[in-house]
XYZ file of C-alpha atoms in Angstrom:
314
model
C 16.292 -33.051 24.932
C 12.929 -34.683 24.217
C 10.360 -32.544 22.457
C 7.801 -31.150 24.899
C 4.127 -31.055 24.009
C 3.362 -27.358 23.877
C 0.223 -25.284 23.693
C 0.018 -22.753 20.887
C -1.149 -20.016 23.235
C -0.372 -18.995 26.806
C -1.908 -16.761 29.461
C 1.411 -15.200 30.506
C 3.597 -12.599 28.818
C 5.983 -9.835 29.725
C 6.211 -6.251 28.546
C 8.844 -3.515 28.849
C 7.637 -0.115 30.054
C 9.317 2.536 27.857
C 11.602 5.138 29.386
C 13.250 6.840 26.391
C 11.147 5.636 23.467
C 11.557 7.327 20.103
C 11.795 6.345 16.473
C 15.030 4.407 16.054
C 17.238 5.728 13.203
C 19.252 2.489 13.205
C 16.217 0.460 12.137
C 14.592 2.894 9.707
C 16.273 1.538 6.560
C 14.904 -1.979 7.004
C 11.578 -1.094 8.642
C 9.412 0.769 6.159
C 6.557 0.794 8.659
C 8.313 3.514 10.664
C 6.675 6.862 9.939
C 7.377 8.959 13.017
C 5.291 12.050 13.772
C 7.074 15.388 13.557
C 7.297 15.866 17.302
C 10.260 15.909 19.722
C 11.589 12.634 21.114
C 10.348 13.552 24.595
C 6.830 13.922 23.249
C 7.080 10.523 21.506
C 8.057 9.005 24.852
C 5.200 10.752 26.670
C 2.620 9.469 24.202
C 4.115 5.982 24.053
C 4.096 5.709 27.840
C 0.372 6.490 27.946
C -0.354 4.051 25.123
C 1.661 1.356 26.897
C -0.401 1.720 30.076
C -3.628 1.556 28.088
C -2.621 -1.685 26.387
C -1.393 -3.155 29.667
C -4.710 -2.388 31.366
C -6.688 -3.882 28.479
C -4.691 -7.119 28.562
C -4.914 -7.506 32.322
C -8.601 -6.687 32.178
C -9.020 -9.545 29.704
C -7.450 -12.023 32.117
C -3.903 -12.130 30.755
C -1.078 -12.366 33.305
C 1.394 -9.665 32.304
C 4.763 -9.182 33.982
C 6.132 -5.663 33.535
C 9.753 -4.558 33.634
C 10.913 -0.968 33.265
C 13.400 -0.079 30.582
C 16.628 1.529 31.773
C 17.574 5.097 30.794
C 21.104 3.979 29.935
C 22.160 2.546 27.630
C 19.561 4.182 25.396
C 17.366 1.487 23.853
C 14.596 3.282 21.940
C 12.928 0.010 20.828
C 13.053 -1.774 24.186
C 9.267 -1.975 24.364
C 9.477 -4.643 21.596
C 11.020 -7.473 23.707
C 9.895 -10.403 21.560
C 12.790 -9.695 19.179
C 15.509 -10.738 21.623
C 13.988 -13.649 23.549
C 11.546 -16.546 23.306
C 10.362 -18.971 25.983
C 9.462 -22.612 25.410
C 7.458 -25.296 27.191
C 10.486 -27.526 27.789
C 12.067 -24.821 29.943
C 14.387 -23.484 27.283
C 14.988 -19.791 26.657
C 16.419 -18.622 23.325
C 18.390 -15.368 22.988
C 18.592 -13.961 19.470
C 21.040 -12.064 17.220
C 19.796 -8.590 16.255
C 20.725 -6.340 13.358
C 20.748 -2.871 14.971
C 23.606 -2.403 17.412
C 21.564 -0.208 19.730
C 18.969 -2.966 20.024
C 21.454 -5.547 21.323
C 21.555 -3.798 24.683
C 17.862 -4.722 25.125
C 18.915 -8.282 25.988
C 18.692 -8.525 29.784
C 19.525 -11.591 31.807
C 17.999 -9.920 34.866
C 14.559 -10.273 33.282
C 15.031 -14.003 32.725
C 16.267 -14.278 36.336
C 13.246 -12.339 37.627
C 10.807 -14.585 35.780
C 12.499 -17.558 37.389
C 12.510 -16.042 40.875
C 9.330 -13.950 40.976
C 7.144 -15.723 38.447
C 8.377 -19.174 39.483
C 8.924 -20.180 35.885
C 11.286 -23.089 35.307
C 14.303 -22.077 33.221
C 16.268 -25.219 32.375
C 18.555 -24.029 29.583
C 19.462 -20.789 27.823
C 20.301 -21.144 24.131
C 22.397 -18.231 22.910
C 22.246 -17.598 19.166
C 23.937 -14.175 19.402
C 27.340 -15.378 18.080
C 25.742 -15.235 14.613
C 26.056 -11.451 14.876
C 29.815 -11.832 14.362
C 29.092 -13.079 10.836
C 26.452 -10.454 10.102
C 23.615 -12.965 10.364
C 20.461 -12.159 12.316
C 17.261 -13.753 13.576
C 15.097 -11.409 15.601
C 13.075 -13.704 17.804
C 9.365 -14.075 17.264
C 9.519 -11.068 14.970
C 11.539 -13.069 12.457
C 9.808 -16.324 13.456
C 6.086 -16.987 13.575
C 5.895 -20.244 15.492
C 3.373 -23.031 15.242
C 4.418 -24.436 18.596
C 2.094 -27.444 18.479
C 3.433 -28.770 15.180
C 6.968 -27.352 15.551
C 6.798 -25.324 12.337
C 8.517 -21.937 12.121
C 7.453 -19.512 9.380
C 10.083 -16.957 8.384
C 10.171 -14.320 5.648
C 13.762 -13.552 4.729
C 15.117 -10.027 5.137
C 18.202 -8.226 6.411
C 16.968 -9.196 9.889
C 16.218 -12.850 9.127
C 18.968 -15.069 7.696
C 19.140 -18.750 6.821
C 22.159 -19.610 8.977
C 20.636 -18.757 12.369
C 17.316 -20.116 11.116
C 18.985 -23.469 10.592
C 20.643 -23.254 13.990
C 17.294 -22.560 15.656
C 15.641 -25.421 13.760
C 18.306 -27.938 14.712
C 18.451 -27.010 18.378
C 14.698 -26.802 18.951
C 13.613 -29.460 16.430
C 11.544 -27.177 14.209
C 10.683 -27.423 10.523
C 11.384 -24.130 8.765
C 9.083 -22.662 6.118
C 11.183 -19.820 4.690
C 9.896 -17.472 2.005
C 10.125 -13.959 0.588
C 7.474 -11.359 1.422
C 7.477 -7.759 0.185
C 5.502 -4.568 0.651
C 3.637 -2.725 -2.108
C 6.903 -1.316 -3.413
C 8.625 -4.686 -3.570
C 10.775 -4.031 -0.485
C 11.272 -7.064 1.809
C 9.030 -6.992 4.877
C 11.360 -6.697 7.837
C 9.612 -9.150 10.193
C 7.366 -12.138 9.562
C 5.034 -11.247 12.413
C 3.980 -8.098 10.565
C 2.426 -10.103 7.734
C 1.115 -13.195 9.521
C -0.154 -14.497 12.841
C -0.829 -18.121 13.796
C -3.253 -19.048 16.568
C -4.789 -22.323 17.671
C -7.260 -22.475 14.788
C -6.963 -19.205 12.851
C -4.043 -17.904 10.830
C -4.133 -14.325 9.499
C -1.828 -13.964 6.488
C -1.134 -11.242 3.929
C -0.746 -13.831 1.198
C -0.410 -11.282 -1.592
C 2.877 -10.107 -0.073
C 4.331 -13.542 -0.978
C 4.614 -12.898 -4.692
C 6.328 -16.168 -5.599
C 3.416 -18.510 -6.313
C 5.209 -21.655 -5.179
C 6.274 -20.057 -1.907
C 2.766 -18.718 -1.317
C 1.306 -22.160 -1.984
C 3.833 -23.717 0.402
C 2.921 -21.335 3.246
C -0.839 -21.627 2.792
C -0.600 -25.363 2.224
C 1.395 -25.895 5.408
C -1.100 -23.883 7.428
C -4.034 -25.845 6.066
C -2.213 -29.152 6.551
C -1.819 -28.351 10.249
C -5.543 -27.651 10.545
C -5.540 -23.858 10.440
C -8.255 -21.783 8.851
C -6.551 -19.048 6.834
C -7.926 -15.510 6.889
C -6.234 -13.558 4.117
C -5.271 -9.918 4.634
C -4.634 -7.303 1.972
C -1.876 -4.701 1.767
C -4.034 -1.956 3.281
C -4.659 -4.167 6.297
C -0.991 -5.129 6.495
C -0.075 -1.455 6.591
C -2.517 -0.958 9.478
C -0.738 -3.741 11.442
C -3.643 -6.178 11.145
C -1.098 -8.966 10.698
C 0.654 -8.017 13.938
C -1.785 -9.602 16.356
C -1.238 -12.272 19.007
C -3.578 -14.948 20.289
C -3.369 -15.539 24.033
C -5.624 -17.219 26.557
C -7.361 -16.093 29.709
C -6.722 -17.836 32.980
C -10.018 -19.702 32.470
C -8.753 -20.992 29.126
C -10.779 -18.738 26.823
C -9.025 -17.211 23.825
C -7.985 -13.581 23.535
C -6.887 -11.985 20.272
C -4.828 -8.888 21.046
C -4.366 -6.174 18.422
C -4.281 -2.409 18.115
C -7.325 -0.239 17.583
C -5.980 0.628 14.135
C -5.610 -3.059 13.231
C -9.145 -3.887 14.300
C -10.545 -0.964 12.304
C -8.762 -2.286 9.199
C -10.515 -5.672 9.302
C -13.609 -6.019 7.147
C -16.901 -7.199 8.624
C -16.395 -10.851 7.711
C -12.823 -10.956 9.057
C -13.850 -9.260 12.284
C -16.789 -11.613 12.723
C -14.431 -14.584 12.348
C -12.004 -13.071 14.853
C -14.754 -12.383 17.394
C -16.178 -15.896 17.013
C -12.710 -17.256 17.811
C -12.414 -15.434 21.138
C -12.341 -12.044 22.843
C -10.828 -9.296 20.692
C -8.833 -6.955 22.933
C -7.600 -3.659 21.542
C -5.925 -0.433 22.579
C -4.879 2.659 20.616
C -1.094 2.721 20.191
C -0.803 5.079 17.219
C 2.464 6.731 18.306
C 4.157 3.404 19.028
C 3.065 2.053 15.649
C 4.169 5.124 13.710
C 7.429 5.811 15.522
C 8.459 2.217 16.182
C 7.047 0.481 13.118
C 5.622 -2.316 15.270
C 2.356 -3.054 17.006
C 0.764 -5.114 19.774
C 2.334 -8.459 18.960
C 5.802 -6.873 18.990
C 5.177 -5.545 22.499
C 4.453 -8.976 23.977
C 6.986 -11.674 24.773
C 4.731 -14.606 25.591
C 5.924 -17.002 28.289
C 5.510 -20.731 27.615
C 7.878 -21.882 30.353
C 6.577 -24.468 32.842
C 5.805 -23.270 36.365
C 7.728 -24.515 39.358
C 5.619 -26.121 42.104
């Protein structure tokens, strides 16, 4: 299939409204960002539901088209509100379904959502690429959590972890004609960062990167060099900002074409004055407080958004 010219950002995304959200014990070992409050699961769900609605309202108020699907009570999928880990949508009409490490997360994959986007949203789905057979070999690639995509230049950035393996990375690269920039990134304690989109975000012009988490100098130079070669201005984040989910932001666009940079209230507060000024000059900064989701789930705003790059039908 010929490579489709693709915009880096889109004005459409979908979100999953939580039904039984709680901190997921099956992901805690690999996700050191999980630090759940000492409250019952029902209370975590109650708070997360309110935070979800606040973020949804902020995004829609900023001119982003957001499709919402409710999670299902059974099977129990505590992380379902992070849909970008199981699916990605591309401008040539292809949909990619990904292999996931935690068994209770695999039930998040829902063909009915892809069907609904085709039928209700009038998005053109031309092919579904299923990478889930890699799970049989214990190899995983968790969507645009594992992959931070430069869609314009067909470059995929990926920090390796128990959730991001070379075999499915290679499969993705071959099928979608992407160049892979793979590297190792670790937290303060030297533990691999579970998802790439926690430590970096790539927009049309700006790239926010926690470069100090890439401790191998050659790998760090390769990542920063690739970003600069593709015309991106790099804004470097520190560990304190990483831990506040400042790397977990997503650039979108309003229906009128203006840029929107979506992040949590905590992430925005972690940016220094110069970084915030650069973000604001790039477009509208849209925030919402999602403290419970961040603490219990170990993910933030970017994780909650599966952006839709599919072409529209007439």
